[in-house]
Amino acid sequence: MNMKKGWAIFFMVLIAMTPAMPTLGFCGFYVAKADANLFNDKSEVILVRDGNNTTITMSNDFQGDVSEFAMVVPVPVVLRRDQIRIADPGLFAKLDTYSSPRLVEYYDPMPCMPEYNYRMMESDMEINLSSVMVFDAVAESAKDLGVSIEAQYDVGEYDILILSAKESTGLQKWLTQNGYKIPAQANEVLAPYIKDQMKFFVVKVDVEQRGQFSSDRLNPIQISFESDRFMLPIRLGMANSQGTQDMIVYAFTKEGRVECANYRTVKIPTDRNIPTIVQPRFGQFYKDLFDKAYKNEGRNAIFLEYAWNVSPTWGVKCDPCNGPPPIVQEMNNAGVSWMTGNSGQVFFTRLHVRYSRDKFPQDLMFQVTPNKEHFQCRYVMNHAAQGDMSCDEGQRYLKELESRRKMEMDELSALTGWDSPLQKNYIQEFSNQIKGDVMTTIDPSSAWSIIKGIFVILLTLALFSSAWWVFEHKRASDLE
Amino acid sequence: MAQTASFPQTISSTVRSLDPRDFQIFFLSIFLCYGIYALDWGAEWSKYTTLIGVSLMVQLLGEWIVGNQQSSWKSAVITGLGLCLLLKSSELWVLALAATIAIAGKFLIRYKGKHVFNPGNLGIIAVLLLTDVAWISPGQWGSGFMLLFFFGAAATMVLLKVGRIDTCLSFLITFAALEFSRTVLYLGWGPDVFFHKMCNGSFLLFTFFMITDPVTTPSDGKARIIWSVLIGVLAFVLSHWLYIHAAPIWALIIAAPLTALLDRKFKHSLFQWNR
């Protein structure tokens, strides 16, 4: 992110949650995950939407001198002190782990001696943190700049101001005078927010208070408010940036999935069979896959990475699980206020947005839908059976394995654009165990599919021609 | 010597003799395929079959009960396709209900020889209000000039045939003028924000294919312009002050009864598909 000049902006939205018994669904073993930290210049937000109430929790991975941290968020109302709190810093990691893209593995049964063999392996992704944010300083405001301090609070290690302004130049001047380093282009974005009666939630770190916190990371800030608008203002954050920024949105609602109302929400490719050689580089694989999907969709879509009912009473919450699903207490911390005990419904959605100034002119508007269809971003690898393959079944298996591996490599290339030099070795790894000339024979099942396909096409053509003939015939007799 | 028509002549006379509804069915099918294959909606064939099948069945049943001489099965297919393009639900029964209400409304809610509500519009609003498992995805088409061109060109061919281009343009111009005034002139956003809103696929589909239904728009030209301007104003108010994402669809249902009122004021012969 272009945080060199550092201006952090976030947004707003909603949620609802519940805890769950960690019930494991069996569908392969989870091997690796591609968590949010893979993406540079990323921010994370938890949204809880309940009726008109929105709770937004903004992660804070700012690294550096905390006295230089600052954040400005446009909000629709003046927030009261009890609407602002510090959230549990562990929430983001928990939700990220639970919902991140997953790699699962299966083992082929041994064809000449049927038996099942499963194993579990663990590997994790490298982490590449990025940060955000700005500068600090305090000062008295000038009324003649048209800026009013609507409220001022100390919350945890933060000094918080809620500002309203009459015009953008005054606000910009005030912020600059008070040590908030605002990009020059912010003016054109501040003006519409001011006209739209938005207030500005301005945060910086109280360095003295900060000394009382043992953690070296800043805590997430959480705000709640009532508003018809369910949106995240992203425009301010792009004021000084021509590049792209990634944002992960974790949303909780009572009803179902959250989707974007003014950009396309599309599913990231999922449930694809990929070669086993991807495993050590799964993080990079997902990063490249996301990049390709983002470009394929015209760089202006929002990706669904996870959607699941996480109500405590709901059984399976992931399949397989990267990590435990959120429990009621964690959901309460995130702002899911309607959950008490184990009663209540909560649906969780994870969206991944890569936005840039040219492709995302509007702020993100969201809507809650009653769509409860589950979705997870999941990739599958199948390990080849090992051992004596001399039996007929074994020979057939080896041939199928070769064509399957070819498809896996094609899939890998289609998903990520990778063109691995290891391709041939991987496809033919076991081919030397195939006896005779069988390697060149056409798979009878694929030949049969081709014949069936041709038949269906011919049949369709015949149907259409007869319909056309009947139609023309009728028209001719009508004319007569 | 008997004159044989050349191939291009045959084609052009066939095209001329086609009912505008044939074009509409053709274009709506193309849009649906575009959504399924290019926009990754997923091929939910059971849902599409339900919507179109139920629409047709209710139409044929209604015609049988009423004893219509001429079947309007094509209109039912259009309604079914329109529902496929706009309405979302994970429950098949909800889709069946929407299709039933849409078509039954044509037979049951009538005033002076024409039905009051746009069938697709009525079906969508009914299930949004009656059930909690239906929704509209205004973002599903994305936004872009290509969509404007794509929907606009297709609609022009249909609308020129049915003479409802006035409805479409007066709605579009009213809404665009209000949107431009607020977004660009008052709030001060760049023109790209305005264009992004105006080129939203769902909005364009509504503008070109829903509001222009010749049967449920007022019969008189002047009345149609008044009516569509009103819908434009209402849609603008609903979207900017109540933050309703699918505002035009709600505006249309609210304005539907006005058609009857305007038809009383401005006398004009009823629209006939097969003129």
Tab-separated table of C-alpha atoms in Angstrom, chain B residues 99-220:
chain	number	residue	atom	x	y	z
B	99	ALA	CA	-43.728	-16.756	-11.288
B	100	THR	CA	-47.252	-17.664	-10.217
B	101	ILE	CA	-47.962	-14.257	-8.708
B	102	ALA	CA	-46.395	-12.522	-11.692
B	103	ILE	CA	-48.635	-14.236	-14.218
B	104	ALA	CA	-51.747	-14.607	-12.065
B	105	GLY	CA	-51.545	-10.848	-11.457
B	106	LYS	CA	-52.086	-10.329	-15.169
B	107	PHE	CA	-55.425	-12.135	-15.025
B	108	LEU	CA	-56.606	-11.000	-11.609
B	109	ILE	CA	-55.516	-7.375	-11.228
B	110	ARG	CA	-56.951	-5.633	-14.260
B	111	TYR	CA	-58.384	-2.244	-15.012
B	112	LYS	CA	-60.167	-1.285	-18.208
B	113	GLY	CA	-58.864	-4.145	-20.319
B	114	LYS	CA	-55.220	-4.102	-19.218
B	115	HIS	CA	-53.372	-5.527	-16.271
B	116	VAL	CA	-52.132	-3.033	-13.724
B	117	PHE	CA	-48.725	-4.361	-12.671
B	118	ASN	CA	-45.701	-5.253	-14.698
B	119	PRO	CA	-45.766	-9.047	-14.170
B	120	GLY	CA	-42.055	-9.559	-13.437
B	121	ASN	CA	-42.014	-6.536	-11.169
B	122	LEU	CA	-45.037	-7.759	-9.230
B	123	GLY	CA	-43.596	-11.268	-8.843
B	124	ILE	CA	-40.285	-9.949	-7.511
B	125	ILE	CA	-41.784	-7.480	-5.049
B	126	ALA	CA	-44.333	-10.039	-3.824
B	127	VAL	CA	-41.728	-12.604	-2.829
B	128	LEU	CA	-39.426	-9.947	-1.366
B	129	LEU	CA	-42.273	-8.873	0.893
B	130	LEU	CA	-43.915	-12.232	1.574
B	131	THR	CA	-40.869	-14.408	2.158
B	132	ASP	CA	-37.497	-13.874	3.763
B	133	VAL	CA	-35.543	-16.049	1.365
B	134	ALA	CA	-35.599	-13.957	-1.814
B	135	TRP	CA	-33.330	-11.128	-2.822
B	136	ILE	CA	-32.055	-9.045	-5.726
B	137	SER	CA	-28.331	-8.678	-6.463
B	138	PRO	CA	-27.966	-5.197	-7.961
B	139	GLY	CA	-24.227	-5.690	-8.336
B	140	GLN	CA	-24.394	-8.932	-10.295
B	141	TRP	CA	-23.857	-7.368	-13.722
B	142	GLY	CA	-21.107	-5.060	-12.621
B	143	SER	CA	-20.909	-1.697	-14.297
B	144	GLY	CA	-19.488	-0.605	-17.600
B	145	PHE	CA	-20.000	1.211	-20.869
B	146	MET	CA	-20.090	-2.120	-22.669
B	147	LEU	CA	-23.239	-2.989	-20.736
B	148	LEU	CA	-24.805	0.321	-21.691
B	149	PHE	CA	-24.068	-0.374	-25.324
B	150	PHE	CA	-25.068	-4.025	-25.097
B	151	PHE	CA	-28.421	-3.503	-23.385
B	152	GLY	CA	-29.090	-0.254	-25.201
B	153	ALA	CA	-28.590	-1.660	-28.687
B	154	ALA	CA	-30.667	-4.745	-27.986
B	155	ALA	CA	-33.444	-2.707	-26.444
B	156	THR	CA	-33.528	-0.223	-29.303
B	157	MET	CA	-34.476	-3.004	-31.700
B	158	VAL	CA	-37.351	-4.092	-29.497
B	159	LEU	CA	-38.496	-0.630	-28.469
B	160	LEU	CA	-38.602	0.749	-31.979
B	161	LYS	CA	-41.019	-2.033	-32.794
B	162	VAL	CA	-43.290	-1.446	-29.817
B	163	GLY	CA	-42.911	2.342	-29.723
B	164	ARG	CA	-41.846	2.615	-26.100
B	165	ILE	CA	-38.510	4.324	-26.564
B	166	ASP	CA	-40.097	7.457	-25.069
B	167	THR	CA	-40.668	5.660	-21.768
B	168	CYS	CA	-37.134	4.412	-21.581
B	169	LEU	CA	-35.545	7.733	-22.498
B	170	SER	CA	-37.651	9.923	-20.240
B	171	PHE	CA	-36.912	7.672	-17.269
B	172	LEU	CA	-33.219	7.521	-18.112
B	173	ILE	CA	-32.868	11.256	-18.665
B	174	THR	CA	-34.783	12.145	-15.491
B	175	PHE	CA	-32.818	9.765	-13.317
B	176	ALA	CA	-29.482	10.704	-14.892
B	177	ALA	CA	-30.159	14.430	-14.500
B	178	LEU	CA	-31.056	14.064	-10.824
B	179	GLU	CA	-28.150	11.714	-10.168
B	180	PHE	CA	-25.700	14.022	-11.919
B	181	SER	CA	-26.986	17.032	-10.003
B	182	ARG	CA	-26.554	15.348	-6.664
B	183	THR	CA	-23.449	13.220	-7.194
B	184	VAL	CA	-21.355	15.525	-9.317
B	185	LEU	CA	-22.743	19.034	-8.946
B	186	TYR	CA	-23.766	18.979	-5.288
B	187	LEU	CA	-21.585	16.384	-3.542
B	188	GLY	CA	-18.623	17.018	-5.800
B	189	TRP	CA	-17.690	13.460	-6.771
B	190	GLY	CA	-15.908	13.023	-10.087
B	191	PRO	CA	-17.898	12.101	-13.203
B	192	ASP	CA	-16.530	8.547	-12.953
B	193	VAL	CA	-18.701	7.974	-9.869
B	194	PHE	CA	-21.752	9.150	-11.806
B	195	PHE	CA	-20.987	6.930	-14.794
B	196	HIS	CA	-20.305	3.962	-12.566
B	197	LYS	CA	-23.784	4.334	-11.093
B	198	MET	CA	-25.494	4.877	-14.418
B	199	CYS	CA	-23.768	1.953	-16.128
B	200	ASN	CA	-24.826	-0.547	-13.493
B	201	GLY	CA	-26.139	-3.562	-15.410
B	202	SER	CA	-29.212	-4.141	-13.242
B	203	PHE	CA	-30.222	-0.512	-13.600
B	204	LEU	CA	-29.826	-0.661	-17.387
B	205	LEU	CA	-31.748	-3.905	-17.667
B	206	PHE	CA	-34.577	-2.315	-15.729
B	207	THR	CA	-34.460	0.835	-17.846
B	208	PHE	CA	-34.457	-0.915	-21.175
B	209	PHE	CA	-36.449	-4.048	-20.536
B	210	MET	CA	-38.734	-3.700	-17.542
B	211	ILE	CA	-40.135	-0.211	-17.422
B	212	THR	CA	-40.780	-0.358	-21.193
B	213	ASP	CA	-43.365	-3.158	-21.095
B	214	PRO	CA	-45.928	-1.779	-23.589
B	215	VAL	CA	-48.965	-3.250	-21.864
B	216	THR	CA	-48.464	-1.786	-18.394
B	217	THR	CA	-47.224	1.630	-19.490
B	218	PRO	CA	-49.881	4.300	-20.133
B	219	SER	CA	-51.319	4.064	-23.626
B	220	ASP	CA	-50.918	7.724	-24.506
